[in-house]
Amino acid sequence: MNHMYSAHKALIFYVALLVFIAPGSQGLVHCAQNIDSDTCRECHYDSMFGQSFDTSAHGTNSCSSCHKDITDLKLHMSGTQRPAPVDCGACHSEIAGQFLENFHYLQEDFRCVDCHQDIHTRIKETVNLKKRTIEGCTRCHGNAEYVSSGHAEGVLKGNLDSAACGDCHGLHDTKVYHASLEEYPDEARMFYNTRCKHCHTDEAMMKRNNLSARTVDYYEETYHGKVQGVGYSTLVAGCADCHRTHNILPKTDPRSSIHPDNLVENCGRCHTGFHKRFVTYKAHPNYRDRENYPSLFWTFVFMASLLIVTFLFFWIHTALWWRKSYWEKHARERDGVLPEICSAQKTEHEHVERFSTAERIMHLLLISSFFTLVATGFPLKYYYAPWAKVFISFWGGVQMAGLYHRIAAFVLIVLFAYTAWRCFRFIFPKGVGISGWKERLFSPDSLFPRWKDWEDIKGMFLWFFDKGEKPRFDRWTYWEKFDFWAVFWGMFAIGGSGILLWKPEWSSYIVPGWVLNIATVVHSEEALLAALFIFTVHFFNTHFVPDKFPMDRLIFTGTYSIQELKHEKPLQYERLMEQQKLEALKRRHPGIPLKLISAIIGLSSLLLGLTLAALFIFVLVFS
Amino acid sequence: MINLITTELFEKEFNSWCYHMAAICLQAMLFAFFPLCAQAQDWKTVDAQTLHDWLQSEPITLANVMSPIECLDHRIKGSRCIPCEEFNKNLSTIPKDKKLVIYCESKECIRSCRSAADAIQEGHEKVYVLEGGMPAWKHEGFTLESELRVPRVPIQSVKAMGLSDWLADHPDHIILDIRSESSYEKDHLEGAVNIPFYQLHERYHELPWDRAVFVVDDRGFRSFLASCYLARKGFTVVRLFGGMERWRAFIENEGRDR
């Protein structure tokens, strides 16, 4: 021991000398303060500081590499200079950075050694790292739930892919959320959902473990996934709500929360008042999988085909129409031919009614409810689009968006019912009974399709290709009839599915849960069909066709000139003249205020619709 | 479109109304849960970086209002250990001409706010509460000092759902509630005895040496260190995971499920 003291005094002297000689040389001073490890081992002779330390992961370090604060052996031996917690971050800087987020440090002031108590004998572990992590955490935390889980079984079998504590909670940046107390609900849920997704979207890892890496994608296509994706994870089921936390088991295990026998209880933790068939709802189905989800697959195929066929036909129709009209207009301009309206007789400038006040109000209600439905529904459909969250926050959150969506849906349903009533009254007028209903149904004033519509379609295509004259239309053209029936068809598809999804628990008393999956696909795809159809085809046919561009305010003013009637609906004009009914339809020319308001409403709607269409097409093309 | 505009305007109004209502409810909740922090606003808050700068540049009084065991275990260098419960009677020893900065282990700073209110009442004017408490200080990467560090040892924790089983399996236990006297009086587990954490270093010998001690605190954040302290003294210790707060939530959920 005396020898040790002498050596130490010599060392101190040497250090002092160096400090005076080279005060700026920090590295040298640092080295000079080191106490030789063998000196330490003279007292700390336990094997964990000897051979076990030498063969440990840190064996190449000296004692003073870590215990830098022991600089005076005498003070240390007298108990005055005690070792402070080691600054492991000097070497493990990345982990030290993560540790600043660690709950155990922030709240309990844990230091590295509190978990790594075997630091002097610790060997670098790669194979059994997860097992060791579990052993470490469960020294304090109960493991009863975890050990019976599929993840634990995997780890114990040596599967390095299986999740140990650190994979979900973070290892050196362990988070603590009192999720059950709803203290950090959003943050906690997003954190844990992200952790689950981190592994379960890893293609290679999932392939190794016979699991699908697309399950997360399928979840994100459901209502739960979309609401979570748009930033409201506390309102819907995340991974752990159904699969639970530590006791995650496959659905074939009777103890599993997702075992068929446990689903009523599992779903019942969030949903109430449902029929037990509610649980046949698929939480993350793959509707492209014909074998396992045939009904969803065929629904998706049908809806996708409907979209493709409809748009293929009408977009081609629109393009050809534009080409023909534009070329005709060009020819007129080139040859100096004035439009017919300029050469019309004076009386033909007079206005006649096409849409009554009630019809115009109905259309305004239709516009406002339709835009509300689109602007509240599509941010969920395309929750991943950069604009989705902006829309949702505009409405005041996803719950408020849902409320407005339902209010608008109610308005639309009332409109639909009223229109259906008017149709009924058209075919069966008051005081007439059923006699002559067939004639009325197929009359030119009816919106019901008739053979002439087919002839008109053919005629239009011949006109597009310069093979004939433009067909002579009566009161309703075939594309106007399609617009009308599209809403009717749409109301059955989108309205029916929407009503089922309105309160899914109640719907389970009518249909099983898996029908709600189908309803979701139908509602979503039909919405896309309706929105894009209105914002492209309807907008063009009614407003952007070269004769009308940039808009036709007829639907807002309700009247147009006799000359326009004669030009657009010649057969109706001739009928009215023959029946001497034209005079009764004559109205005053719309005033400037009505014209201006019509233009403002119309152009704003067109602009909004086009913007929305552009946003949707952007998502469809680039997502 | 007019309808659309009016609908939107109405919706905006409605949204704004909803936000106001939500804000009022939130405020009411804040008052209900944190009456001490919400009422008096005479003290100021100081962030960790500013406090760090003050400590370098001027003499201030820095008070750690946790229990002596916690304070001596780890604290910001230069802190005085004055438990929140004894803050009032120690106020006369704190100079009024210097800034007084109070902090605790909780980022909600409930104990700090309570102590700050006491100081203001006693005529202290330059009273500050460390924003985010010690976690904020640590998060910034600033160091601490340990005078009497309690060695951390593995302490088994029992979750609320497993408590009745554990108590049944260990009939020879004693439940130790380390919360303040007032919290204990409000509610406690059946059969629990109360030794507040700030008195534990003086009164731990009142506990029976031959029985397992089941430690209970407010939120599960303080029982670990108390347990480590008792384990160091030779007791067999287990603690309630999440404290009384999570126990209450568990009981509430159980009631709802039933």
CSV table of N, CA and C in Angstrom, one decimal, chain A residues 150-228:
chain,number,residue,atom,x,y,z
A,150,GLY,N,-47.9,-14.0,-28.2
A,150,GLY,CA,-47.2,-14.5,-29.3
A,150,GLY,C,-45.8,-13.9,-29.5
A,151,HIS,N,-45.7,-12.6,-29.2
A,151,HIS,CA,-44.4,-12.0,-29.3
A,151,HIS,C,-43.4,-12.6,-28.3
A,152,ALA,N,-43.8,-12.9,-27.1
A,152,ALA,CA,-42.9,-13.5,-26.1
A,152,ALA,C,-42.5,-14.9,-26.6
A,153,GLU,N,-43.4,-15.6,-27.1
A,153,GLU,CA,-43.1,-17.0,-27.5
A,153,GLU,C,-42.1,-16.9,-28.6
A,154,GLY,N,-42.2,-16.0,-29.5
A,154,GLY,CA,-41.2,-15.8,-30.6
A,154,GLY,C,-39.9,-15.5,-30.0
A,155,VAL,N,-39.8,-14.6,-29.1
A,155,VAL,CA,-38.5,-14.2,-28.5
A,155,VAL,C,-37.9,-15.4,-27.8
A,156,LEU,N,-38.7,-16.1,-27.1
A,156,LEU,CA,-38.1,-17.2,-26.3
A,156,LEU,C,-37.6,-18.3,-27.2
A,157,LYS,N,-38.2,-18.4,-28.4
A,157,LYS,CA,-37.8,-19.4,-29.4
A,157,LYS,C,-36.6,-18.9,-30.2
A,158,GLY,N,-36.1,-17.7,-29.9
A,158,GLY,CA,-35.0,-17.1,-30.5
A,158,GLY,C,-35.3,-16.4,-31.8
A,159,ASN,N,-36.5,-16.0,-32.0
A,159,ASN,CA,-36.9,-15.2,-33.2
A,159,ASN,C,-36.6,-13.8,-32.9
A,160,LEU,N,-35.5,-13.3,-33.6
A,160,LEU,CA,-35.1,-11.9,-33.3
A,160,LEU,C,-36.1,-10.9,-33.9
A,161,ASP,N,-37.0,-11.3,-34.7
A,161,ASP,CA,-38.0,-10.4,-35.3
A,161,ASP,C,-39.1,-10.1,-34.3
A,162,SER,N,-39.3,-11.0,-33.4
A,162,SER,CA,-40.4,-10.8,-32.5
A,162,SER,C,-40.2,-9.7,-31.5
A,163,ALA,N,-41.3,-9.0,-31.1
A,163,ALA,CA,-41.1,-7.8,-30.4
A,163,ALA,C,-40.8,-8.0,-28.9
A,164,ALA,N,-39.8,-7.5,-28.4
A,164,ALA,CA,-39.5,-7.4,-27.0
A,164,ALA,C,-39.9,-6.0,-26.5
A,165,CYS,N,-39.7,-5.8,-25.2
A,165,CYS,CA,-40.1,-4.5,-24.6
A,165,CYS,C,-39.7,-3.3,-25.3
A,166,GLY,N,-38.4,-3.3,-25.7
A,166,GLY,CA,-37.9,-2.1,-26.3
A,166,GLY,C,-38.4,-1.8,-27.7
A,167,ASP,N,-38.9,-2.8,-28.4
A,167,ASP,CA,-39.4,-2.6,-29.7
A,167,ASP,C,-40.6,-1.8,-29.7
A,168,CYS,N,-41.4,-1.9,-28.7
A,168,CYS,CA,-42.7,-1.1,-28.6
A,168,CYS,C,-42.5,0.1,-27.8
A,169,HIS,N,-41.8,0.0,-26.6
A,169,HIS,CA,-41.8,1.1,-25.7
A,169,HIS,C,-40.5,2.0,-25.9
A,170,GLY,N,-39.7,1.6,-26.8
A,170,GLY,CA,-38.4,2.3,-26.9
A,170,GLY,C,-37.4,1.7,-25.9
A,171,LEU,N,-36.1,1.6,-26.3
A,171,LEU,CA,-35.2,1.0,-25.4
A,171,LEU,C,-34.5,2.0,-24.5
A,172,HIS,N,-33.8,2.9,-25.1
A,172,HIS,CA,-33.1,3.9,-24.3
A,172,HIS,C,-33.9,5.2,-24.3
A,173,ASP,N,-35.0,5.3,-25.1
A,173,ASP,CA,-35.8,6.4,-25.1
A,173,ASP,C,-37.2,6.0,-24.6
A,174,THR,N,-37.3,5.1,-23.6
A,174,THR,CA,-38.6,4.6,-23.2
A,174,THR,C,-39.6,5.7,-22.9
A,175,LYS,N,-40.7,5.5,-23.5
A,175,LYS,CA,-41.8,6.5,-23.3
A,175,LYS,C,-42.7,5.9,-22.2
A,176,VAL,N,-43.3,6.8,-21.5
A,176,VAL,CA,-44.4,6.4,-20.6
A,176,VAL,C,-45.6,7.3,-20.8
A,177,TYR,N,-46.7,6.6,-21.3
A,177,TYR,CA,-47.9,7.3,-21.5
A,177,TYR,C,-48.9,6.7,-20.6
A,178,HIS,N,-49.6,7.5,-19.8
A,178,HIS,CA,-50.7,7.0,-19.0
A,178,HIS,C,-51.9,7.0,-19.9
A,179,ALA,N,-51.8,6.1,-20.9
A,179,ALA,CA,-52.9,6.0,-22.0
A,179,ALA,C,-54.2,5.7,-21.3
A,180,SER,N,-54.2,4.9,-20.3
A,180,SER,CA,-55.5,4.5,-19.7
A,180,SER,C,-56.1,5.7,-19.0
A,181,LEU,N,-55.3,6.7,-18.7
A,181,LEU,CA,-55.8,7.9,-18.0
A,181,LEU,C,-56.1,9.0,-19.0
A,182,GLU,N,-55.9,8.7,-20.3
A,182,GLU,CA,-56.1,9.7,-21.4
A,182,GLU,C,-55.3,10.9,-21.1
A,183,GLU,N,-54.1,10.7,-20.7
A,183,GLU,CA,-53.3,11.9,-20.3
A,183,GLU,C,-52.6,12.5,-21.6
A,184,TYR,N,-52.0,11.6,-22.4
A,184,TYR,CA,-51.4,12.0,-23.6
A,184,TYR,C,-52.1,11.2,-24.7
A,185,PRO,N,-53.4,11.2,-24.9
A,185,PRO,CA,-54.1,10.2,-25.7
A,185,PRO,C,-53.6,10.2,-27.1
A,186,ASP,N,-53.5,11.4,-27.8
A,186,ASP,CA,-53.1,11.4,-29.2
A,186,ASP,C,-51.7,10.9,-29.3
A,187,GLU,N,-50.8,11.5,-28.6
A,187,GLU,CA,-49.4,11.3,-28.7
A,187,GLU,C,-49.1,9.8,-28.4
A,188,ALA,N,-49.7,9.2,-27.3
A,188,ALA,CA,-49.5,7.8,-27.0
A,188,ALA,C,-50.0,6.9,-28.1
A,189,ARG,N,-51.2,7.2,-28.5
A,189,ARG,CA,-51.8,6.3,-29.5
A,189,ARG,C,-51.0,6.3,-30.8
A,190,MET,N,-50.6,7.5,-31.2
A,190,MET,CA,-49.8,7.6,-32.5
A,190,MET,C,-48.5,6.9,-32.3
A,191,PHE,N,-47.9,7.1,-31.1
A,191,PHE,CA,-46.6,6.5,-30.9
A,191,PHE,C,-46.7,4.9,-31.0
A,192,TYR,N,-47.7,4.4,-30.3
A,192,TYR,CA,-47.7,2.9,-30.3
A,192,TYR,C,-48.2,2.4,-31.6
A,193,ASN,N,-49.1,3.1,-32.3
A,193,ASN,CA,-49.5,2.6,-33.6
A,193,ASN,C,-48.4,2.6,-34.6
A,194,THR,N,-47.5,3.7,-34.4
A,194,THR,CA,-46.4,3.8,-35.3
A,194,THR,C,-45.4,2.6,-35.0
A,195,ARG,N,-45.3,2.3,-33.7
A,195,ARG,CA,-44.3,1.2,-33.4
A,195,ARG,C,-44.8,-0.1,-34.0
A,196,CYS,N,-46.1,-0.4,-33.9
A,196,CYS,CA,-46.7,-1.6,-34.5
A,196,CYS,C,-46.4,-1.6,-36.0
A,197,LYS,N,-46.7,-0.5,-36.6
A,197,LYS,CA,-46.6,-0.4,-38.1
A,197,LYS,C,-45.2,-0.5,-38.5
A,198,HIS,N,-44.3,-0.1,-37.7
A,198,HIS,CA,-42.8,-0.1,-38.0
A,198,HIS,C,-42.4,-1.5,-38.4
A,199,CYS,N,-42.8,-2.5,-37.6
A,199,CYS,CA,-42.4,-3.9,-37.9
A,199,CYS,C,-43.4,-4.5,-39.0
A,200,HIS,N,-44.7,-4.2,-38.8
A,200,HIS,CA,-45.7,-4.9,-39.6
A,200,HIS,C,-45.8,-4.4,-41.0
A,201,THR,N,-44.9,-3.4,-41.4
A,201,THR,CA,-44.9,-3.0,-42.8
A,201,THR,C,-43.5,-3.4,-43.4
A,202,ASP,N,-42.7,-4.1,-42.6
A,202,ASP,CA,-41.4,-4.5,-43.0
A,202,ASP,C,-41.5,-5.8,-43.9
A,203,GLU,N,-41.4,-5.6,-45.2
A,203,GLU,CA,-41.7,-6.7,-46.2
A,203,GLU,C,-40.9,-7.9,-45.8
A,204,ALA,N,-39.6,-7.7,-45.6
A,204,ALA,CA,-38.7,-8.9,-45.4
A,204,ALA,C,-39.0,-9.6,-44.1
A,205,MET,N,-39.2,-8.8,-43.1
A,205,MET,CA,-39.5,-9.3,-41.8
A,205,MET,C,-40.8,-10.1,-41.8
A,206,MET,N,-41.8,-9.5,-42.4
A,206,MET,CA,-43.1,-10.2,-42.4
A,206,MET,C,-43.1,-11.5,-43.2
A,207,LYS,N,-42.3,-11.4,-44.3
A,207,LYS,CA,-42.2,-12.6,-45.2
A,207,LYS,C,-41.5,-13.7,-44.4
A,208,ARG,N,-40.5,-13.4,-43.6
A,208,ARG,CA,-39.8,-14.4,-42.8
A,208,ARG,C,-40.8,-15.0,-41.8
A,209,ASN,N,-41.7,-14.3,-41.4
A,209,ASN,CA,-42.6,-14.7,-40.3
A,209,ASN,C,-44.0,-15.1,-40.8
A,210,ASN,N,-44.1,-15.4,-42.1
A,210,ASN,CA,-45.4,-15.8,-42.7
A,210,ASN,C,-46.5,-14.9,-42.4
A,211,LEU,N,-46.3,-13.6,-42.4
A,211,LEU,CA,-47.3,-12.6,-42.2
A,211,LEU,C,-47.4,-11.7,-43.4
A,212,SER,N,-48.5,-11.0,-43.5
A,212,SER,CA,-48.6,-10.0,-44.6
A,212,SER,C,-48.1,-8.6,-44.2
A,213,ALA,N,-47.3,-8.1,-45.1
A,213,ALA,CA,-46.8,-6.7,-44.8
A,213,ALA,C,-47.8,-5.7,-45.2
A,214,ARG,N,-48.9,-6.1,-45.8
A,214,ARG,CA,-49.9,-5.2,-46.3
A,214,ARG,C,-51.0,-5.0,-45.3
A,215,THR,N,-51.0,-5.7,-44.2
A,215,THR,CA,-52.1,-5.6,-43.3
A,215,THR,C,-52.4,-4.2,-42.8
A,216,VAL,N,-51.3,-3.5,-42.6
A,216,VAL,CA,-51.4,-2.1,-42.2
A,216,VAL,C,-52.1,-1.3,-43.3
A,217,ASP,N,-51.7,-1.5,-44.5
A,217,ASP,CA,-52.4,-0.8,-45.6
A,217,ASP,C,-53.9,-1.1,-45.6
A,218,TYR,N,-54.2,-2.4,-45.4
A,218,TYR,CA,-55.6,-2.7,-45.4
A,218,TYR,C,-56.4,-2.0,-44.3
A,219,TYR,N,-55.7,-2.0,-43.2
A,219,TYR,CA,-56.3,-1.3,-42.0
A,219,TYR,C,-56.5,0.2,-42.4
A,220,GLU,N,-55.5,0.8,-43.0
A,220,GLU,CA,-55.6,2.2,-43.3
A,220,GLU,C,-56.7,2.5,-44.4
A,221,GLU,N,-57.2,1.5,-45.1
A,221,GLU,CA,-58.3,1.7,-46.0
A,221,GLU,C,-59.6,1.6,-45.3
A,222,THR,N,-59.6,1.3,-44.1
A,222,THR,CA,-60.9,1.2,-43.4
A,222,THR,C,-61.2,2.5,-42.7
A,223,TYR,N,-62.4,2.7,-42.2
A,223,TYR,CA,-62.8,3.9,-41.5
A,223,TYR,C,-61.9,4.2,-40.3
A,224,HIS,N,-61.6,3.1,-39.5
A,224,HIS,CA,-60.7,3.3,-38.4
A,224,HIS,C,-59.4,3.9,-38.9
A,225,GLY,N,-58.8,3.3,-39.9
A,225,GLY,CA,-57.5,3.7,-40.4
A,225,GLY,C,-57.5,5.1,-40.9
A,226,LYS,N,-58.6,5.4,-41.6
A,226,LYS,CA,-58.6,6.7,-42.3
A,226,LYS,C,-58.7,7.9,-41.2
A,227,VAL,N,-59.6,7.6,-40.2
A,227,VAL,CA,-59.7,8.7,-39.2
A,227,VAL,C,-58.4,8.8,-38.4
A,228,GLN,N,-57.8,7.7,-38.2
A,228,GLN,CA,-56.5,7.7,-37.5
A,228,GLN,C,-55.4,8.5,-38.4
